[in-house]
Coordinates of C-alpha atoms in Angstrom, one line a residue:
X8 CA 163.0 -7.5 44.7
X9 CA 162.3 -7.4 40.7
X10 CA 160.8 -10.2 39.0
X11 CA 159.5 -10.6 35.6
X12 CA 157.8 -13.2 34.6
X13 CA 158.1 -14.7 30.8
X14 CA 155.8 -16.7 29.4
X15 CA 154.0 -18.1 26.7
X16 CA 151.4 -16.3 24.7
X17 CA 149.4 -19.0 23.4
X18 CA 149.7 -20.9 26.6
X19 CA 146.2 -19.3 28.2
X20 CA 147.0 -21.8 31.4
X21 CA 150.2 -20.1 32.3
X22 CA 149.0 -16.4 31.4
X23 CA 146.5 -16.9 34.3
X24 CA 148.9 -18.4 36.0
X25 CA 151.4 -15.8 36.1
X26 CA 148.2 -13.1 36.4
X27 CA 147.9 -14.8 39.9
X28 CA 151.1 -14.2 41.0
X29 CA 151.0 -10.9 40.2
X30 CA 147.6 -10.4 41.8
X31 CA 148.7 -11.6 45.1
X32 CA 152.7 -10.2 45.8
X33 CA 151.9 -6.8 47.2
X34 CA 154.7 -5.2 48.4
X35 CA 157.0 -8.8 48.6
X36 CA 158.1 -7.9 45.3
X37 CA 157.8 -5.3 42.2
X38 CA 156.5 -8.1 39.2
X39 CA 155.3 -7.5 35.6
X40 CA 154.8 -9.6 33.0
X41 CA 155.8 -10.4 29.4
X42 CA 154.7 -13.2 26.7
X43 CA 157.1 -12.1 23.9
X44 CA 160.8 -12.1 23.2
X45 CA 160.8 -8.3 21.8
X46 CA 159.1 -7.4 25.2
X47 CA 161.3 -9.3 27.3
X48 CA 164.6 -7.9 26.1
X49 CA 163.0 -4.3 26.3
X50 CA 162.3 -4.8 29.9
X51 CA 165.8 -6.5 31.1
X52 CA 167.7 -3.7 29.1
X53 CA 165.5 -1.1 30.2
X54 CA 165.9 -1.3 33.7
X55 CA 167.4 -3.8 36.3
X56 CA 165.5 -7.4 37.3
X57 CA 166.8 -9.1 39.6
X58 CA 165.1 -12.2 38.8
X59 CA 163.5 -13.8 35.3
X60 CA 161.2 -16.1 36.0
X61 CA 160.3 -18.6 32.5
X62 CA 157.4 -20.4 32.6
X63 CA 157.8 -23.0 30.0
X64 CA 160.9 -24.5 27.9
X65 CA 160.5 -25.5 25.0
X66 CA 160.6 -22.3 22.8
X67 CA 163.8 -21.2 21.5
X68 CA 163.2 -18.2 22.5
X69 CA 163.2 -18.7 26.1
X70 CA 166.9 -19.5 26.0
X71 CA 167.3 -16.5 24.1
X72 CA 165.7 -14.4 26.9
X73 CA 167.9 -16.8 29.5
X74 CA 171.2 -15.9 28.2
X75 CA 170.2 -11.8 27.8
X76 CA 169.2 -12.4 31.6
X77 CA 172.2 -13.3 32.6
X78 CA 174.7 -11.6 30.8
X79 CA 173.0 -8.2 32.2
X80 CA 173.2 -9.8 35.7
X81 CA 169.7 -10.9 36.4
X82 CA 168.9 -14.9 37.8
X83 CA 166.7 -16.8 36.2
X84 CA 164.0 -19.7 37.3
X85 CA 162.2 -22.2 35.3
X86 CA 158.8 -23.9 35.8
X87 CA 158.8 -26.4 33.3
X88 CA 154.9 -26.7 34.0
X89 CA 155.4 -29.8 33.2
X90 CA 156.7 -29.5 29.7
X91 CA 159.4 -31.7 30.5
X92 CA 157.3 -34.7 31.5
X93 CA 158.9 -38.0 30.2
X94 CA 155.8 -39.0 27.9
X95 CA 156.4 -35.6 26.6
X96 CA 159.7 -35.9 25.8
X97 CA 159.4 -39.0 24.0
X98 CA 156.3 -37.7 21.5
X99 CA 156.4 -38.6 18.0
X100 CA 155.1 -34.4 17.5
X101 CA 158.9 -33.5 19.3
X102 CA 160.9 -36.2 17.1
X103 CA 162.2 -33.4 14.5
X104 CA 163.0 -30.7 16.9
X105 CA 164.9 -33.2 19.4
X106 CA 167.8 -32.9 18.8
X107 CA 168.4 -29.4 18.4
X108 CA 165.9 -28.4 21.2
X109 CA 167.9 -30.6 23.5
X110 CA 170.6 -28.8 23.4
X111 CA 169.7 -25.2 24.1
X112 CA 166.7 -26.2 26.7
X113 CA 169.2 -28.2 28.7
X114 CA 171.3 -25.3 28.8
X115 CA 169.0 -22.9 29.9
X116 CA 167.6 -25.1 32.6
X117 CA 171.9 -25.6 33.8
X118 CA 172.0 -22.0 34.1
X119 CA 169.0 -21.6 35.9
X120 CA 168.9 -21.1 39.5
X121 CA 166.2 -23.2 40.6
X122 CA 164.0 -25.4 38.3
X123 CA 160.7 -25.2 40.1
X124 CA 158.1 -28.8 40.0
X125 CA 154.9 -28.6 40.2
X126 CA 154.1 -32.3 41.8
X127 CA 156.3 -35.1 42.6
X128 CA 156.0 -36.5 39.7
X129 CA 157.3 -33.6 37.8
X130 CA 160.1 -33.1 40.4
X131 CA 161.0 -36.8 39.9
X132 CA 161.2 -36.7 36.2
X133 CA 163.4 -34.0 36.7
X134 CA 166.0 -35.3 39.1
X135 CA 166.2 -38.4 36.4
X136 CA 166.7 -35.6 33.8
X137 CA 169.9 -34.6 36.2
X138 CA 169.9 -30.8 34.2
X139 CA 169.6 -29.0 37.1
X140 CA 170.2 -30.2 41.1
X141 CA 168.1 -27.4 42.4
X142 CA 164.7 -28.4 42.2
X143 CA 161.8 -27.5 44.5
X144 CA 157.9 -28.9 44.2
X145 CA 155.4 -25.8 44.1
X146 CA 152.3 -27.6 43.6
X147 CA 149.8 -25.3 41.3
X148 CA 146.5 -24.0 42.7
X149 CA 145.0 -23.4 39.8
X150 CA 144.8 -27.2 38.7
X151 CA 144.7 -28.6 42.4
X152 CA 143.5 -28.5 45.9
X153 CA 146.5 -29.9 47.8
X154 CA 147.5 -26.4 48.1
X155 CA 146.0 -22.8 48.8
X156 CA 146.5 -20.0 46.3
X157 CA 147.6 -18.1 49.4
X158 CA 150.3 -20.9 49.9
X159 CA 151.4 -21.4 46.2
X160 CA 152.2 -17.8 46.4
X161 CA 154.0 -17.9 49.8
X162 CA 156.1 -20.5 48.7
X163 CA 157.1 -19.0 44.9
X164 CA 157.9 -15.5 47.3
X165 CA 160.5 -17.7 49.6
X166 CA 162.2 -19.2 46.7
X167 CA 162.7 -15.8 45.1
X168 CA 164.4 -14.9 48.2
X169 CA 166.4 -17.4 48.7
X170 CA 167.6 -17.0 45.2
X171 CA 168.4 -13.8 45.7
X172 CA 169.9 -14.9 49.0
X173 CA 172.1 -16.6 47.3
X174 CA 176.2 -16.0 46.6
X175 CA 175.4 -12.3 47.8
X176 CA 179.2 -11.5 46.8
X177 CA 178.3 -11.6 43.0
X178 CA 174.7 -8.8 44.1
X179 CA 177.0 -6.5 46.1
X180 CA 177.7 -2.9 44.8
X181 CA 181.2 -1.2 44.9
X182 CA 179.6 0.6 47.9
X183 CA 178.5 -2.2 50.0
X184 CA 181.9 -4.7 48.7
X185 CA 184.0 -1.3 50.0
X186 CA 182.2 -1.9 53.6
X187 CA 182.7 -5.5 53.6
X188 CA 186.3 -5.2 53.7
X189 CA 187.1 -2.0 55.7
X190 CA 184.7 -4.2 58.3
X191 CA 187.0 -7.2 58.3
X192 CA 190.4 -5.0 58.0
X193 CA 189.3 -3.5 60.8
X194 CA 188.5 -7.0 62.9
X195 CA 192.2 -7.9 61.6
X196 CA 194.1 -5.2 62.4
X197 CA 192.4 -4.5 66.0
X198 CA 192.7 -1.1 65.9
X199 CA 191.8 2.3 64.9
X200 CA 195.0 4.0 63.8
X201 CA 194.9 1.4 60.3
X202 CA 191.4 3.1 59.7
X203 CA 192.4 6.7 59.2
X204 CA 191.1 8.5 55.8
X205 CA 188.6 5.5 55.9
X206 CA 184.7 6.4 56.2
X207 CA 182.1 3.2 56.6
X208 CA 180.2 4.2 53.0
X209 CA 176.0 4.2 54.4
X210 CA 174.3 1.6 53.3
X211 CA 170.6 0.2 52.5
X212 CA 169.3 -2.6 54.5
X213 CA 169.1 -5.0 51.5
X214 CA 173.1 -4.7 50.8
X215 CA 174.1 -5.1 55.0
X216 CA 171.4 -8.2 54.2
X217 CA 174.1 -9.3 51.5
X218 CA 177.2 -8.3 53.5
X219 CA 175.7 -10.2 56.5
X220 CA 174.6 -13.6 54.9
X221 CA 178.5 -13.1 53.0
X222 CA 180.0 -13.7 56.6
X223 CA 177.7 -15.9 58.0
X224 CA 178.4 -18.5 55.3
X225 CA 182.1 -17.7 54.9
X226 CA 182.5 -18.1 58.8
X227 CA 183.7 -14.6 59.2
X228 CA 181.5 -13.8 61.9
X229 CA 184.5 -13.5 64.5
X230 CA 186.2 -10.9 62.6
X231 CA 183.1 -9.0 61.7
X232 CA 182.0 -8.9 65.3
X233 CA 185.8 -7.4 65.8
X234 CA 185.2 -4.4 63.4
X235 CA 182.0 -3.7 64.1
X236 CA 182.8 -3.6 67.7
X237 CA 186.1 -0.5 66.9
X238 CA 184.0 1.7 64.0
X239 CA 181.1 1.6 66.6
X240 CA 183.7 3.2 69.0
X241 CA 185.0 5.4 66.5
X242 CA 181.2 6.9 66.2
X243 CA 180.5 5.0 62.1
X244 CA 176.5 4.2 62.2
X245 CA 176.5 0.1 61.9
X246 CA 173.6 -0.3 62.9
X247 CA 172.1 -2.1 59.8
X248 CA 174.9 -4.9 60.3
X249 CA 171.9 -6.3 63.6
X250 CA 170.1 -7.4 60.9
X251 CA 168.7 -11.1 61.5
X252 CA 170.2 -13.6 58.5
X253 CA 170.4 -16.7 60.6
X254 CA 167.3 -17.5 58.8
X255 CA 168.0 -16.8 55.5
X256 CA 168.6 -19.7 53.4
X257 CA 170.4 -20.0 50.0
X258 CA 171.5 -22.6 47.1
X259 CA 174.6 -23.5 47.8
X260 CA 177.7 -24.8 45.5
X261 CA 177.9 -29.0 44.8
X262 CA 180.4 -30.0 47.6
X263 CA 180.4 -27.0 49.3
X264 CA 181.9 -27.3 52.9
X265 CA 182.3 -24.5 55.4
X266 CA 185.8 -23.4 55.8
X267 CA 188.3 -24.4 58.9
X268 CA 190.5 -22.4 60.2
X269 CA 194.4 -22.9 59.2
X270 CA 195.2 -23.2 62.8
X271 CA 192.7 -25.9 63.6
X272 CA 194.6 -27.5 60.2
X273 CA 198.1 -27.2 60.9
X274 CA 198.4 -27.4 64.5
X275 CA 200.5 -24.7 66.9
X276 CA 203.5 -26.9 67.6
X277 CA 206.3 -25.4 65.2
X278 CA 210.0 -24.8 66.3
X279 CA 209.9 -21.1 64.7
X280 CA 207.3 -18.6 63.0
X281 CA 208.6 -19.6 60.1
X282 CA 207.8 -23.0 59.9
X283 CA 204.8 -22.2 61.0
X284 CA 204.2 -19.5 57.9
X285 CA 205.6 -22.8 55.4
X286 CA 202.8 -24.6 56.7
X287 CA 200.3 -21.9 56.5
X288 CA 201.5 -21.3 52.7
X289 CA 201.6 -25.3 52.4
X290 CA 197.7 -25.6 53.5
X291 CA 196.1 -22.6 51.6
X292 CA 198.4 -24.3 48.5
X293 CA 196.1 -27.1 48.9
X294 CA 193.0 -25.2 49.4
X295 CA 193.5 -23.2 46.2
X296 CA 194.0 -26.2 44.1
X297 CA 191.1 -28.2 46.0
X298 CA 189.5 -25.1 44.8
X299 CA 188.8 -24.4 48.6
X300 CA 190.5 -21.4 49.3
X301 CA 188.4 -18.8 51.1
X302 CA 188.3 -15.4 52.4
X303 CA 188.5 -15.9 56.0
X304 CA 192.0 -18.0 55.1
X305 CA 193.6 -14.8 54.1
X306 CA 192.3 -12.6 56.7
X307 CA 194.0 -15.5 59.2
X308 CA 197.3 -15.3 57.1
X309 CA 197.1 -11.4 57.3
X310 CA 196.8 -11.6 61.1
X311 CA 199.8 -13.8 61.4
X312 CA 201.6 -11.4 58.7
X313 CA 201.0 -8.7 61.1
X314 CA 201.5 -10.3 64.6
X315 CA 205.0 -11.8 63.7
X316 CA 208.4 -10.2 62.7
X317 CA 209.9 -12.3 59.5
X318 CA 213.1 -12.7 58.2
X319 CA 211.6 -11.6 54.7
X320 CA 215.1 -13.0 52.7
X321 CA 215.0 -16.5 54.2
X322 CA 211.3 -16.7 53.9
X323 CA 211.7 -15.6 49.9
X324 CA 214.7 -18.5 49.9
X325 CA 212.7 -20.9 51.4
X326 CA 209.4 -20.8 49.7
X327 CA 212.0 -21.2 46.4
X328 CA 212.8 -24.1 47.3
X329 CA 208.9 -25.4 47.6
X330 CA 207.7 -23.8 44.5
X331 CA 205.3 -21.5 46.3
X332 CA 207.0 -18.4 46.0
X333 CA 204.7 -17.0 42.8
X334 CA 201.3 -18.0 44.5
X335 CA 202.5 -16.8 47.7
X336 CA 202.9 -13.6 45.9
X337 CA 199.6 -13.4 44.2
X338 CA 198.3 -13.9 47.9
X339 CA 199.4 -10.7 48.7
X340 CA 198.2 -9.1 46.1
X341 CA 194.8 -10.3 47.3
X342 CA 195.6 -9.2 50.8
X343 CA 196.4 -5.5 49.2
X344 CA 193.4 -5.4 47.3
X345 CA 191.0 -7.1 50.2
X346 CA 192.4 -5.7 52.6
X347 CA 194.5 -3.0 52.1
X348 CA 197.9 -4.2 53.4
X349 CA 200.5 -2.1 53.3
X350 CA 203.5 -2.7 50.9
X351 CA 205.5 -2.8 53.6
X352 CA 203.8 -5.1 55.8
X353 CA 204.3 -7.6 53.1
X354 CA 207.1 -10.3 53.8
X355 CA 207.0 -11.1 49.9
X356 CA 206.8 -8.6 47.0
X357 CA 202.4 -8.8 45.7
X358 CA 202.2 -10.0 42.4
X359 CA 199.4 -8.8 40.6
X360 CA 198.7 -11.3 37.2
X361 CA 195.7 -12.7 35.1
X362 CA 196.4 -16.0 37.9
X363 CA 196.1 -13.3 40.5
X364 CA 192.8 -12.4 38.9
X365 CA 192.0 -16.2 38.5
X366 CA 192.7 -16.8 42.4
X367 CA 190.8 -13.9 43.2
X368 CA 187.5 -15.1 41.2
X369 CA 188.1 -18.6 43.0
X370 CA 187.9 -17.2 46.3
X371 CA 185.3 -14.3 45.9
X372 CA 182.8 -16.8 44.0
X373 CA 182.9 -19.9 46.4
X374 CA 179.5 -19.8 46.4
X375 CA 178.3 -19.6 43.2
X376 CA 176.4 -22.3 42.2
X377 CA 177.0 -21.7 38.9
X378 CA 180.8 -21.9 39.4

């Protein structure tokens, strides 16, 4: 884990600050440190961070370094350090620069990650504020002693993990994304013979740490358990997927809610399979435009898919008739893509479309908290 630290270089509070940090990671995490603009854009375009951390708001430039951060695919944090303090806020010194500092610091605190408090009264101001619903209290050790250094830097370590915990699906490599779903095809399909000309790619612990927490939050673990269970017998090495992540905590979408099963949804009591598809089709209609839609629903509708024989032509005339017959077929064109069924296992023609593409982002970033 990268972090680099941004902060002020007339602020000789938070350089020692930060100095501290630094002093006491060890091996938790690789950190340096920067206090200028020029030096943080040579360092996030010079090699990968996985984390920014900004220590202070109010310079322009630190939204400058926020959005560079994220649009090479490293997360940022903010400690306000109490910069955002309501008496500060309403100072005669900030009256000029309100209303055009308003505008970009509230952004960059929105696109942060975590906003991190350094008291409850910081934290408090900062829930009224209502920027950013991800706040944790860190008290500072340097200014008092209702905390240990020791602790101050335990604490700081865990959040950096659980940001980096956090909507793993966005972090994964083609490599590790390519394991994921040759895992659950595998768990769906049941059997080896759908596996041929497929090799598990080898993989680091830190991306089976990703894939893991991915199915543990996306209740996939039934399925995973399935395809782990046939490559082990087919001799693949999967031995990084007994990693413990029941642990591991992350930040989490507004509203998000686990997803239920279809069949748990819909019931089992339909006269034919074909009801019983309309129904499926019906429900993940809903879940798309509830914006709900998630990737163990399709691996559910692939297993039906593949259990059942259709009548492909009165299923096409059917879902017609309900409008569904274009989403439908963009779900297939997930299922292709996902994973990997065949053309002709498909009971309606894929469709692949910028709305496929749009569907596709839905489901894959379900938990983005930025979403």
């Amino acid at each position: 884990m990268k972090v680099l630290h941004y902060y002020d270089q007339q602020n000789d509070l938070q350089a020692r600050y930060v100095r501290l940090l630094m002093e006491l990671c060890g091996t938790s995490a690789q950190m340096s440190s920067c206090n200028t603009l020029s030096a943080v854009k040579s360092e996030l375009r010079g090699s990968h961070w996985d984390i920014l951390h900004i220590h202070g708001c109010w310079l322009l430039d630190y939204a400058k370094a926020s959005v560079l951060a994220h649009r090479l695919g490293t997360r940022t944090i903010i400690t306000p350090h109490g910069e955002l303090e309501p008496w500060i806020l309403k100072n005669r010194q900030w009256q000029e620069k309100m209303p055009k500092t308003l505008l970009y610091q509230r952004q960059t605190i929105q696109k942060a990650y975590v906003v991190i408090a350094m008291g409850d009264m910081e934290r408090e101001s900062l829930v009224q504020l209502g920027w950013n619903p991800r706040i944790e209290t860190v008290r500072n050790a340097l200014v008092t002693r209702s905390i240990t250094i020791a602790e101050m830097n335990r604490q700081l370590l865990n959040i950096y993990r659980k940001v980096m915990d956090s909507n793993v699906y966005e972090l994964m490599n083609d490599k590790t994304r390519e394991a994921l779903f040759l895992l659950l095809k595998a768990g769906v399909c049941g059997d080896a013979c759908w596996l041929q000309n497929s090799t598990l790619p080898a993989l680091p612990a830190d991306s089976w740490r990703q894939l893991m927490i991915y199915v543990r939050y996306e209740q996939l673990d039934s399925v995973m358990r399935r395809g782990l269970h046939l490559l082990r017998t087919t001799g693949a090495d999967v031995s990084g997927a007994d990693i413990d992540v029941q642990g591991a905590d992350c930040y989490l979408p507004a509203g998000y809610k686990a997803p239920e099963s279809i069949a748990s949804v819909i019931g089992n009591k339909f006269a034919s399979e074909e009801e019983r598809l309309l129904a499926t089709f019906k429900y993940l209609h809903r879940q798309h435009i509830a914006n709900r839609l998630a990737m163990t629903h399709l691996l559910e509708l692939e297993r039906e898919i593949r259990e059942h024989d259709i009548d492909e032509e009165h299923l096409t005339e059917t879902l017609q008739e309900h409008r569904l017959l274009p989403f439908v077929s963009r779900l297939m064109g997930l299922l292709a893509e996902f994973t990997g069924l065949e053309e002709g296992m498909m009971p309606i023609t894929a469709l692949n479309d910028r709305q496929t593409q749009r569907l596709k982002d839905a489901v894959t970033g379900r938990l983005d908290v930025e979403g």
